[in-house]
Amino acid sequence: MGGGIRTAKEATGFKLLRAAAVLIPAAIFIAYYLSGLHHRATTAAPVTPPPRTVSPGSAVNLGGYTFTAGQPFFTRTVNEPGNTIMANPNQVFVIIPVVAARDNLPVEPAGVTWRLVDDAGIPHPPLRPKDLEIPPAVAQNPARRPVYLLFSLPDTSRHPFLLLTAPAGEAAWRLTRSG
């Protein structure tokens, strides 16, 4: 009536069930604990990029407009309300804020020459004047700060980063690409 003698097979089965009842929860707890440790280890100390460095894939807000670093984008208007940013696979447009009083950079396009330096340190030809645009409202009123310079750059997929620098070395920006 329920308490009879168990066969060897039944005894082994009960032992296995008892072992499983202990081992399965223990395994789940260990896995959960280890995954928690791994999660804390990978998210504990975020790396702060150096000044003027934009990390790949990070969202950046310039002048109220948000773009993703390293992603090709095209801006139809500059420094105007309702500015739209659209993907463009052929060119990368980089908007760089310049505060003339801080960076000691001229406001007029004719007074600025920018060179591209790739990851191997090879300088590229200077950007043409048409590659650098300043909003008319800013050019006519240099007292407005900050000034946003719009650079039209060739595709940068070959270079891990670009270094944009003024000829006299007053200021420099490194932009890293994503992907």
GROMACS .gro file of N, CA and C in nm:
model
  537
    1MET      N    1   0.080  -0.118   0.000
    1MET     CA    2   0.000   0.000   0.000
    1MET      C    3   0.086   0.126   0.000
    2GLY      N    4   0.163   0.143  -0.089
    2GLY     CA    5   0.241   0.263  -0.109
    2GLY      C    6   0.378   0.258  -0.050
    3GLY      N    7   0.405   0.182   0.053
    3GLY     CA    8   0.536   0.185   0.116
    3GLY      C    9   0.614   0.059   0.095
    4GLY      N   10   0.592  -0.008  -0.016
    4GLY     CA   11   0.657  -0.136  -0.040
    4GLY      C   12   0.804  -0.121  -0.073
    5ILE      N   13   0.863  -0.233  -0.103
    5ILE     CA   14   1.005  -0.236  -0.138
    5ILE      C   15   1.022  -0.184  -0.280
    6ARG      N   16   1.120  -0.093  -0.298
    6ARG     CA   17   1.145  -0.037  -0.432
    6ARG      C   18   1.245  -0.124  -0.504
    7THR      N   19   1.228  -0.130  -0.634
    7THR     CA   20   1.325  -0.203  -0.715
    7THR      C   21   1.449  -0.115  -0.729
    8ALA      N   22   1.556  -0.173  -0.779
    8ALA     CA   23   1.680  -0.098  -0.799
    8ALA      C   24   1.658   0.017  -0.896
    9LYS      N   25   1.575  -0.007  -1.000
    9LYS     CA   26   1.547   0.097  -1.099
    9LYS      C   27   1.474   0.213  -1.034
   10GLU      N   28   1.374   0.181  -0.952
   10GLU     CA   29   1.297   0.287  -0.887
   10GLU      C   30   1.385   0.366  -0.791
   11ALA      N   31   1.470   0.299  -0.718
   11ALA     CA   32   1.559   0.367  -0.623
   11ALA      C   33   1.653   0.463  -0.696
   12THR      N   34   1.705   0.417  -0.807
   12THR     CA   35   1.795   0.502  -0.886
   12THR      C   36   1.718   0.624  -0.939
   13GLY      N   37   1.595   0.600  -0.983
   13GLY     CA   38   1.514   0.711  -1.036
   13GLY      C   39   1.487   0.816  -0.930
   14PHE      N   40   1.455   0.771  -0.809
   14PHE     CA   41   1.429   0.866  -0.701
   14PHE      C   42   1.555   0.945  -0.665
   15LYS      N   43   1.670   0.876  -0.665
   15LYS     CA   44   1.795   0.946  -0.635
   15LYS      C   45   1.822   1.054  -0.739
   16LEU      N   46   1.796   1.019  -0.866
   16LEU     CA   47   1.818   1.117  -0.973
   16LEU      C   48   1.724   1.237  -0.959
   17LEU      N   49   1.597   1.209  -0.923
   17LEU     CA   50   1.502   1.319  -0.905
   17LEU      C   51   1.544   1.411  -0.790
   18ARG      N   52   1.589   1.349  -0.678
   18ARG     CA   53   1.633   1.431  -0.565
   18ARG      C   54   1.755   1.514  -0.603
   19ALA      N   55   1.848   1.455  -0.675
   19ALA     CA   56   1.968   1.528  -0.717
   19ALA      C   57   1.931   1.643  -0.810
   20ALA      N   58   1.838   1.615  -0.903
   20ALA     CA   59   1.796   1.719  -0.997
   20ALA      C   60   1.727   1.833  -0.924
   21ALA      N   61   1.648   1.799  -0.822
   21ALA     CA   62   1.576   1.902  -0.747
   21ALA      C   63   1.672   1.997  -0.677
   22VAL      N   64   1.791   1.949  -0.645
   22VAL     CA   65   1.891   2.034  -0.580
   22VAL      C   66   1.979   2.104  -0.685
   23LEU      N   67   2.022   2.028  -0.786
   23LEU     CA   68   2.120   2.079  -0.880
   23LEU      C   69   2.062   2.182  -0.977
   24ILE      N   70   1.940   2.162  -1.023
   24ILE     CA   71   1.883   2.255  -1.123
   24ILE      C   72   1.868   2.396  -1.066
   25PRO      N   73   1.805   2.414  -0.949
   25PRO     CA   74   1.799   2.550  -0.894
   25PRO      C   75   1.937   2.608  -0.867
   26ALA      N   76   2.030   2.522  -0.822
   26ALA     CA   77   2.165   2.571  -0.795
   26ALA      C   78   2.231   2.620  -0.924
   27ALA      N   79   2.212   2.545  -1.033
   27ALA     CA   80   2.270   2.583  -1.162
   27ALA      C   81   2.209   2.714  -1.212
   28ILE      N   82   2.077   2.727  -1.193
   28ILE     CA   83   2.011   2.852  -1.236
   28ILE      C   84   2.064   2.970  -1.156
   29PHE      N   85   2.080   2.953  -1.026
   29PHE     CA   86   2.130   3.063  -0.942
   29PHE      C   87   2.273   3.101  -0.981
   30ILE      N   88   2.357   3.000  -1.003
   30ILE     CA   89   2.497   3.026  -1.040
   30ILE      C   90   2.504   3.100  -1.173
   31ALA      N   91   2.423   3.054  -1.271
   31ALA     CA   92   2.423   3.119  -1.402
   31ALA      C   93   2.375   3.264  -1.390
   32TYR      N   94   2.271   3.285  -1.312
   32TYR     CA   95   2.219   3.421  -1.293
   32TYR      C   96   2.323   3.510  -1.225
   33TYR      N   97   2.389   3.456  -1.123
   33TYR     CA   98   2.489   3.534  -1.050
   33TYR      C   99   2.606   3.570  -1.141
   34LEU      N  100   2.653   3.470  -1.216
   34LEU     CA  101   2.766   3.497  -1.305
   34LEU      C  102   2.729   3.597  -1.414
   35SER      N  103   2.609   3.587  -1.468
   35SER     CA  104   2.569   3.683  -1.571
   35SER      C  105   2.558   3.822  -1.512
   36GLY      N  106   2.516   3.832  -1.388
   36GLY     CA  107   2.510   3.961  -1.322
   36GLY      C  108   2.648   4.021  -1.304
   37LEU      N  109   2.745   3.939  -1.266
   37LEU     CA  110   2.882   3.987  -1.251
   37LEU      C  111   2.936   4.034  -1.385
   38HIS      N  112   2.908   3.956  -1.489
   38HIS     CA  113   2.957   3.992  -1.623
   38HIS      C  114   2.896   4.125  -1.666
   39HIS      N  115   2.767   4.142  -1.640
   39HIS     CA  116   2.699   4.266  -1.680
   39HIS      C  117   2.760   4.386  -1.606
   40ARG      N  118   2.785   4.368  -1.476
   40ARG     CA  119   2.842   4.479  -1.400
   40ARG      C  120   2.984   4.509  -1.447
   41ALA      N  121   3.059   4.405  -1.484
   41ALA     CA  122   3.197   4.427  -1.527
   41ALA      C  123   3.204   4.501  -1.659
   42THR      N  124   3.108   4.476  -1.749
   42THR     CA  125   3.114   4.539  -1.881
   42THR      C  126   3.054   4.678  -1.882
   43THR      N  127   2.974   4.712  -1.782
   43THR     CA  128   2.909   4.844  -1.784
   43THR      C  129   2.953   4.934  -1.670
   44ALA      N  130   3.051   4.889  -1.592
   44ALA     CA  131   3.085   4.963  -1.471
   44ALA      C  132   3.149   5.097  -1.501
   45ALA      N  133   3.249   5.101  -1.588
   45ALA     CA  134   3.326   5.224  -1.606
   45ALA      C  135   3.318   5.272  -1.750
   46PRO      N  136   3.223   5.360  -1.782
   46PRO     CA  137   3.217   5.411  -1.918
   46PRO      C  138   3.341   5.495  -1.949
   47VAL      N  139   3.392   5.480  -2.071
   47VAL     CA  140   3.511   5.552  -2.112
   47VAL      C  141   3.471   5.690  -2.162
   48THR      N  142   3.528   5.793  -2.102
   48THR     CA  143   3.499   5.930  -2.145
   48THR      C  144   3.597   5.967  -2.255
   49PRO      N  145   3.548   6.003  -2.374
   49PRO     CA  146   3.639   6.038  -2.482
   49PRO      C  147   3.712   6.168  -2.453
   50PRO      N  148   3.830   6.187  -2.511
   50PRO     CA  149   3.902   6.313  -2.491
   50PRO      C  150   3.823   6.431  -2.545
   51PRO      N  151   3.856   6.552  -2.505
   51PRO     CA  152   3.785   6.669  -2.559
   51PRO      C  153   3.795   6.674  -2.710
   52ARG      N  154   3.685   6.721  -2.773
   52ARG     CA  155   3.678   6.738  -2.917
   52ARG      C  156   3.684   6.606  -2.992
   53THR      N  157   3.662   6.495  -2.925
   53THR     CA  158   3.659   6.366  -2.993
   53THR      C  159   3.516   6.315  -2.994
   54VAL      N  160   3.472   6.268  -3.110
   54VAL     CA  161   3.339   6.212  -3.125
   54VAL      C  162   3.353   6.063  -3.149
   55SER      N  163   3.299   5.981  -3.060
   55SER     CA  164   3.311   5.837  -3.073
   55SER      C  165   3.219   5.784  -3.182
   56PRO      N  166   3.258   5.674  -3.249
   56PRO     CA  167   3.174   5.617  -3.354
   56PRO      C  168   3.035   5.583  -3.304
   57GLY      N  169   2.935   5.619  -3.380
   57GLY     CA  170   2.798   5.582  -3.348
   57GLY      C  171   2.733   5.664  -3.239
   58SER      N  172   2.807   5.757  -3.178
   58SER     CA  173   2.745   5.834  -3.070
   58SER      C  174   2.665   5.951  -3.127
   59ALA      N  175   2.554   5.981  -3.064
   59ALA     CA  176   2.469   6.090  -3.109
   59ALA      C  177   2.525   6.222  -3.058
   60VAL      N  178   2.530   6.320  -3.146
   60VAL     CA  179   2.586   6.450  -3.111
   60VAL      C  180   2.484   6.557  -3.145
   61ASN      N  181   2.469   6.654  -3.056
   61ASN     CA  182   2.377   6.764  -3.082
   61ASN      C  183   2.460   6.889  -3.105
   62LEU      N  184   2.445   6.946  -3.224
   62LEU     CA  185   2.515   7.070  -3.258
   62LEU      C  186   2.412   7.172  -3.302
   63GLY      N  187   2.404   7.281  -3.230
   63GLY     CA  188   2.313   7.387  -3.270
   63GLY      C  189   2.169   7.344  -3.273
   64GLY      N  190   2.133   7.245  -3.192
   64GLY     CA  191   1.995   7.199  -3.191
   64GLY      C  192   1.968   7.088  -3.290
   65TYR      N  193   2.070   7.048  -3.368
   65TYR     CA  194   2.052   6.941  -3.466
   65TYR      C  195   2.130   6.819  -3.420
   66THR      N  196   2.069   6.702  -3.429
   66THR     CA  197   2.133   6.580  -3.382
   66THR      C  198   2.176   6.496  -3.501
   67PHE      N  199   2.299   6.444  -3.496
   67PHE     CA  200   2.343   6.350  -3.599
   67PHE      C  201   2.426   6.242  -3.530
   68THR      N  202   2.451   6.134  -3.605
   68THR     CA  203   2.530   6.024  -3.551
   68THR      C  204   2.671   6.031  -3.608
   69ALA      N  205   2.770   6.033  -3.520
   69ALA     CA  206   2.908   6.049  -3.564
   69ALA      C  207   2.947   5.940  -3.662
   70GLY      N  208   3.014   5.982  -3.768
   70GLY     CA  209   3.064   5.887  -3.866
   70GLY      C  210   2.962   5.844  -3.969
   71GLN      N  211   2.835   5.880  -3.950
   71GLN     CA  212   2.733   5.841  -4.046
   71GLN      C  213   2.720   5.948  -4.154
   72PRO      N  214   2.710   5.908  -4.280
   72PRO     CA  215   2.689   6.009  -4.385
   72PRO      C  216   2.556   6.080  -4.364
   73PHE      N  217   2.558   6.211  -4.377
   73PHE     CA  218   2.432   6.283  -4.369
   73PHE      C  219   2.443   6.411  -4.449
   74PHE      N  220   2.331   6.463  -4.488
   74PHE     CA  221   2.326   6.583  -4.570
   74PHE      C  222   2.233   6.683  -4.505
   75THR      N  223   2.277   6.806  -4.493
   75THR     CA  224   2.192   6.908  -4.435
   75THR      C  225   2.158   7.011  -4.543
   76ARG      N  226   2.030   7.034  -4.563
   76ARG     CA  227   1.986   7.124  -4.670
   76ARG      C  228   2.005   7.270  -4.632
   77THR      N  229   1.979   7.303  -4.507
   77THR     CA  230   1.996   7.441  -4.462
   77THR      C  231   2.080   7.441  -4.336
   78VAL      N  232   2.144   7.552  -4.311
   78VAL     CA  233   2.234   7.562  -4.197
   78VAL      C  234   2.182   7.667  -4.101
   79ASN      N  235   2.181   7.630  -3.972
   79ASN     CA  236   2.147   7.725  -3.867
   79ASN      C  237   2.009   7.789  -3.885
   80GLU      N  238   1.918   7.717  -3.943
   80GLU     CA  239   1.782   7.768  -3.964
   80GLU      C  240   1.683   7.674  -3.897
   81PRO      N  241   1.572   7.728  -3.847
   81PRO     CA  242   1.470   7.640  -3.787
   81PRO      C  243   1.417   7.540  -3.889
   82GLY      N  244   1.389   7.420  -3.845
   82GLY     CA  245   1.335   7.319  -3.935
   82GLY      C  246   1.439   7.255  -4.022
   83ASN      N  247   1.566   7.267  -3.985
   83ASN     CA  248   1.673   7.206  -4.064
   83ASN      C  249   1.652   7.054  -4.071
   84THR      N  250   1.665   6.998  -4.191
   84THR     CA  251   1.645   6.855  -4.206
   84THR      C  252   1.778   6.788  -4.240
   85ILE      N  253   1.800   6.672  -4.183
   85ILE     CA  254   1.921   6.594  -4.210
   85ILE      C  255   1.880   6.466  -4.281
   86MET      N  256   1.939   6.442  -4.398
   86MET     CA  257   1.903   6.326  -4.479
   86MET      C  258   2.028   6.245  -4.511
   87ALA      N  259   2.010   6.116  -4.524
   87ALA     CA  260   2.123   6.028  -4.555
   87ALA      C  261   2.172   6.054  -4.697
   88ASN      N  262   2.302   6.052  -4.713
   88ASN     CA  263   2.364   6.068  -4.845
   88ASN      C  264   2.481   5.970  -4.851
   89PRO      N  265   2.475   5.867  -4.933
   89PRO     CA  266   2.579   5.764  -4.933
   89PRO      C  267   2.711   5.811  -4.996
   90ASN      N  268   2.710   5.924  -5.067
   90ASN     CA  269   2.829   5.964  -5.142
   90ASN      C  270   2.919   6.062  -5.071
   91GLN      N  271   2.865   6.136  -4.977
   91GLN     CA  272   2.945   6.237  -4.909
   91GLN      C  273   2.917   6.234  -4.760
   92VAL      N  274   3.012   6.283  -4.685
   92VAL     CA  275   2.994   6.300  -4.542
   92VAL      C  276   3.003   6.449  -4.512
   93PHE      N  277   2.898   6.503  -4.454
   93PHE     CA  278   2.898   6.643  -4.417
   93PHE      C  279   2.920   6.653  -4.267
   94VAL      N  280   3.016   6.732  -4.229
   94VAL     CA  281   3.051   6.746  -4.088
   94VAL      C  282   3.026   6.889  -4.045
   95ILE      N  283   2.942   6.906  -3.945
   95ILE     CA  284   2.918   7.038  -3.890
   95ILE      C  285   3.006   7.054  -3.767
   96ILE      N  286   3.088   7.156  -3.767
   96ILE     CA  287   3.179   7.178  -3.657
   96ILE      C  288   3.150   7.313  -3.594
   97PRO      N  289   3.123   7.318  -3.464
   97PRO     CA  290   3.099   7.448  -3.399
   97PRO      C  291   3.231   7.520  -3.375
   98VAL      N  292   3.235   7.646  -3.407
   98VAL     CA  293   3.355   7.726  -3.384
   98VAL      C  294   3.315   7.850  -3.305
   99VAL      N  295   3.373   7.866  -3.189
   99VAL     CA  296   3.354   7.989  -3.113
   99VAL      C  297   3.481   8.070  -3.134
  100ALA      N  298   3.469   8.175  -3.216
  100ALA     CA  299   3.588   8.248  -3.261
  100ALA      C  300   3.669   8.302  -3.144
  101ALA      N  301   3.602   8.351  -3.042
  101ALA     CA  302   3.675   8.409  -2.929
  101ALA      C  303   3.757   8.304  -2.857
  102ARG      N  304   3.708   8.180  -2.855
  102ARG     CA  305   3.779   8.073  -2.785
  102ARG      C  306   3.886   8.009  -2.872
  103ASP      N  307   3.849   7.982  -2.998
  103ASP     CA  308   3.938   7.908  -3.086
  103ASP      C  309   4.027   7.996  -3.172
  104ASN      N  310   4.005   8.127  -3.167
  104ASN     CA  311   4.089   8.221  -3.240
  104ASN      C  312   4.089   8.188  -3.390
  105LEU      N  313   3.973   8.158  -3.442
  105LEU     CA  314   3.961   8.126  -3.584
  105LEU      C  315   3.884   8.236  -3.655
  106PRO      N  316   3.923   8.270  -3.778
  106PRO     CA  317   3.849   8.372  -3.852
  106PRO      C  318   3.710   8.324  -3.888
  107VAL      N  319   3.620   8.418  -3.909
  107VAL     CA  320   3.482   8.385  -3.940
  107VAL      C  321   3.461   8.368  -4.090
  108GLU      N  322   3.528   8.448  -4.170
  108GLU     CA  323   3.506   8.444  -4.314
  108GLU      C  324   3.570   8.320  -4.376
  109PRO      N  325   3.500   8.255  -4.472
  109PRO     CA  326   3.555   8.134  -4.535
  109PRO      C  327   3.691   8.159  -4.600
  110ALA      N  328   3.713   8.279  -4.655
  110ALA     CA  329   3.839   8.305  -4.724
  110ALA      C  330   3.958   8.300  -4.629
  111GLY      N  331   3.931   8.319  -4.499
  111GLY     CA  332   4.040   8.321  -4.404
  111GLY      C  333   4.069   8.188  -4.338
  112VAL      N  334   4.000   8.082  -4.381
  112VAL     CA  335   4.017   7.952  -4.317
  112VAL      C  336   4.058   7.850  -4.422
  113THR      N  337   4.165   7.780  -4.395
  113THR     CA  338   4.206   7.668  -4.481
  113THR      C  339   4.214   7.543  -4.395
  114TRP      N  340   4.143   7.442  -4.435
  114TRP     CA  341   4.142   7.318  -4.359
  114TRP      C  342   4.204   7.207  -4.442
  115ARG      N  343   4.283   7.124  -4.379
  115ARG     CA  344   4.340   7.006  -4.445
  115ARG      C  345   4.289   6.880  -4.374
  116LEU      N  346   4.278   6.774  -4.451
  116LEU     CA  347   4.241   6.645  -4.395
  116LEU      C  348   4.368   6.563  -4.376
  117VAL      N  349   4.381   6.501  -4.260
  117VAL     CA  350   4.494   6.414  -4.235
  117VAL      C  351   4.437   6.277  -4.199
  118ASP      N  352   4.470   6.175  -4.278
  118ASP     CA  353   4.411   6.044  -4.253
  118ASP      C  354   4.490   5.970  -4.145
  119ASP      N  355   4.452   5.843  -4.122
  119ASP     CA  356   4.511   5.768  -4.012
  119ASP      C  357   4.659   5.742  -4.032
  120ALA      N  358   4.706   5.748  -4.158
  120ALA     CA  359   4.848   5.725  -4.185
  120ALA      C  360   4.928   5.856  -4.178
  121GLY      N  361   4.859   5.965  -4.146
  121GLY     CA  362   4.927   6.093  -4.138
  121GLY      C  363   4.945   6.160  -4.273
  122ILE      N  364   4.876   6.111  -4.376
  122ILE     CA  365   4.890   6.167  -4.510
  122ILE      C  366   4.795   6.286  -4.525
  123PRO      N  367   4.848   6.404  -4.553
  123PRO     CA  368   4.759   6.519  -4.570
  123PRO      C  369   4.690   6.515  -4.706
  124HIS      N  370   4.566   6.556  -4.710
  124HIS     CA  371   4.491   6.566  -4.834
  124HIS      C  372   4.492   6.711  -4.880
  125PRO      N  373   4.457   6.736  -5.007
  125PRO     CA  374   4.455   6.875  -5.055
  125PRO      C  375   4.362   6.960  -4.969
  126PRO      N  376   4.391   7.091  -4.960
  126PRO     CA  377   4.302   7.178  -4.882
  126PRO      C  378   4.161   7.174  -4.938
  127LEU      N  379   4.064   7.192  -4.850
  127LEU     CA  380   3.925   7.198  -4.893
  127LEU      C  381   3.906   7.322  -4.980
  128ARG      N  382   3.828   7.306  -5.086
  128ARG     CA  383   3.799   7.420  -5.172
  128ARG      C  384   3.701   7.514  -5.103
  129PRO      N  385   3.700   7.642  -5.144
  129PRO     CA  386   3.608   7.737  -5.079
  129PRO      C  387   3.463   7.690  -5.083
  130LYS      N  388   3.423   7.623  -5.193
  130LYS     CA  389   3.284   7.581  -5.202
  130LYS      C  390   3.253   7.466  -5.105
  131ASP      N  391   3.358   7.403  -5.051
  131ASP     CA  392   3.337   7.296  -4.954
  131ASP      C  393   3.311   7.349  -4.813
  132LEU      N  394   3.328   7.478  -4.796
  132LEU     CA  395   3.310   7.538  -4.665
  132LEU      C  396   3.206   7.649  -4.677
  133GLU      N  397   3.100   7.636  -4.605
  133GLU     CA  398   2.992   7.735  -4.611
  133GLU      C  399   2.963   7.788  -4.472
  134ILE      N  400   2.934   7.916  -4.465
  134ILE     CA  401   2.891   7.978  -4.340
  134ILE      C  402   2.755   8.041  -4.365
  135PRO      N  403   2.659   8.019  -4.276
  135PRO     CA  404   2.526   8.078  -4.297
  135PRO      C  405   2.537   8.229  -4.319
  136PRO      N  406   2.464   8.281  -4.418
  136PRO     CA  407   2.470   8.426  -4.444
  136PRO      C  408   2.442   8.510  -4.320
  137ALA      N  409   2.346   8.466  -4.238
  137ALA     CA  410   2.311   8.545  -4.119
  137ALA      C  411   2.430   8.556  -4.025
  138VAL      N  412   2.514   8.454  -4.023
  138VAL     CA  413   2.632   8.456  -3.935
  138VAL      C  414   2.744   8.537  -4.000
  139ALA      N  415   2.763   8.518  -4.131
  139ALA     CA  416   2.869   8.591  -4.202
  139ALA      C  417   2.845   8.742  -4.196
  140GLN      N  418   2.717   8.782  -4.199
  140GLN     CA  419   2.685   8.925  -4.196
  140GLN      C  420   2.690   8.981  -4.054
  141ASN      N  421   2.684   8.893  -3.956
  141ASN     CA  422   2.684   8.938  -3.817
  141ASN      C  423   2.781   8.851  -3.736
  142PRO      N  424   2.911   8.876  -3.747
  142PRO     CA  425   3.011   8.791  -3.680
  142PRO      C  426   2.996   8.786  -3.529
  143ALA      N  427   2.918   8.877  -3.471
  143ALA     CA  428   2.901   8.875  -3.325
  143ALA      C  429   2.821   8.753  -3.279
  144ARG      N  430   2.746   8.691  -3.370
  144ARG     CA  431   2.668   8.573  -3.331
  144ARG      C  432   2.761   8.456  -3.304
  145ARG      N  433   2.745   8.392  -3.193
  145ARG     CA  434   2.827   8.277  -3.158
  145ARG      C  435   2.736   8.167  -3.102
  146PRO      N  436   2.767   8.039  -3.124
  146PRO     CA  437   2.882   7.995  -3.202
  146PRO      C  438   2.856   8.001  -3.353
  147VAL      N  439   2.962   7.993  -3.428
  147VAL     CA  440   2.954   7.985  -3.574
  147VAL      C  441   2.961   7.838  -3.611
  148TYR      N  442   2.877   7.797  -3.706
  148TYR     CA  443   2.879   7.657  -3.748
  148TYR      C  444   2.934   7.650  -3.890
  149LEU      N  445   3.043   7.579  -3.907
  149LEU     CA  446   3.104   7.562  -4.038
  149LEU      C  447   3.055   7.430  -4.096
  150LEU      N  448   3.014   7.432  -4.221
  150LEU     CA  449   2.965   7.311  -4.287
  150LEU      C  450   3.072   7.263  -4.384
  151PHE      N  451   3.129   7.145  -4.356
  151PHE     CA  452   3.231   7.087  -4.442
  151PHE      C  453   3.171   6.975  -4.524
  152SER      N  454   3.199   6.976  -4.653
  152SER     CA  455   3.160   6.865  -4.740
  152SER      C  456   3.285   6.783  -4.765
  153LEU      N  457   3.289   6.663  -4.712
  153LEU     CA  458   3.408   6.580  -4.722
  153LEU      C  459   3.381   6.460  -4.813
  154PRO      N  460   3.486   6.407  -4.876
  154PRO     CA  461   3.467   6.284  -4.955
  154PRO      C  462   3.436   6.166  -4.863
  155ASP      N  463   3.400   6.055  -4.921
  155ASP     CA  464   3.368   5.937  -4.842
  155ASP      C  465   3.488   5.899  -4.754
  156THR      N  466   3.463   5.871  -4.628
  156THR     CA  467   3.573   5.846  -4.533
  156THR      C  468   3.584   5.699  -4.494
  157SER      N  469   3.525   5.610  -4.572
  157SER     CA  470   3.522   5.470  -4.530
  157SER      C  471   3.663   5.410  -4.524
  158ARG      N  472   3.760   5.469  -4.593
  158ARG     CA  473   3.895   5.413  -4.592
  158ARG      C  474   3.973   5.452  -4.467
  159HIS      N  475   3.925   5.551  -4.393
  159HIS     CA  476   4.004   5.606  -4.285
  159HIS      C  477   3.936   5.583  -4.150
  160PRO      N  478   4.010   5.528  -4.052
  160PRO     CA  479   3.951   5.514  -3.919
  160PRO      C  480   3.916   5.649  -3.858
  161PHE      N  481   3.989   5.754  -3.892
  161PHE     CA  482   3.951   5.885  -3.843
  161PHE      C  483   4.004   5.993  -3.936
  162LEU      N  484   3.950   6.109  -3.923
  162LEU     CA  485   3.999   6.227  -3.993
  162LEU      C  486   4.043   6.329  -3.889
  163LEU      N  487   4.148   6.401  -3.921
  163LEU     CA  488   4.191   6.510  -3.835
  163LEU      C  489   4.172   6.639  -3.913
  164LEU      N  490   4.086   6.726  -3.863
  164LEU     CA  491   4.062   6.855  -3.927
  164LEU      C  492   4.137   6.960  -3.847
  165THR      N  493   4.226   7.033  -3.914
  165THR     CA  494   4.306   7.128  -3.839
  165THR      C  495   4.329   7.255  -3.919
  166ALA      N  496   4.334   7.367  -3.850
  166ALA     CA  497   4.366   7.494  -3.916
  166ALA      C  498   4.515   7.496  -3.950
  167PRO      N  499   4.554   7.570  -4.053
  167PRO     CA  500   4.694   7.566  -4.098
  167PRO      C  501   4.795   7.601  -3.991
  168ALA      N  502   4.761   7.697  -3.904
  168ALA     CA  503   4.856   7.736  -3.800
  168ALA      C  504   4.844   7.648  -3.676
  169GLY      N  505   4.754   7.551  -3.679
  169GLY     CA  506   4.739   7.459  -3.567
  169GLY      C  507   4.666   7.517  -3.448
  170GLU      N  508   4.581   7.619  -3.472
  170GLU     CA  509   4.511   7.678  -3.358
  170GLU      C  510   4.410   7.582  -3.296
  171ALA      N  511   4.351   7.497  -3.378
  171ALA     CA  512   4.247   7.408  -3.326
  171ALA      C  513   4.244   7.281  -3.411
  172ALA      N  514   4.201   7.173  -3.353
  172ALA     CA  515   4.196   7.047  -3.427
  172ALA      C  516   4.079   6.964  -3.378
  173TRP      N  517   4.017   6.890  -3.470
  173TRP     CA  518   3.906   6.801  -3.436
  173TRP      C  519   3.936   6.665  -3.496
  174ARG      N  520   3.918   6.561  -3.418
  174ARG     CA  521   3.930   6.425  -3.470
  174ARG      C  522   3.791   6.364  -3.472
  175LEU      N  523   3.750   6.315  -3.588
  175LEU     CA  524   3.618   6.254  -3.601
  175LEU      C  525   3.637   6.108  -3.638
  176THR      N  526   3.592   6.017  -3.553
  176THR     CA  527   3.607   5.875  -3.581
  176THR      C  528   3.484   5.824  -3.654
  177ARG      N  529   3.501   5.728  -3.740
  177ARG     CA  530   3.390   5.676  -3.819
  177ARG      C  531   3.331   5.553  -3.750
  178SER      N  532   3.207   5.521  -3.782
  178SER     CA  533   3.144   5.400  -3.729
  178SER      C  534   3.153   5.291  -3.834
  179GLY      N  535   3.145   5.166  -3.791
  179GLY     CA  536   3.152   5.055  -3.886
  179GLY      C  537   3.294   5.018  -3.917
   0.00000   0.00000   0.00000
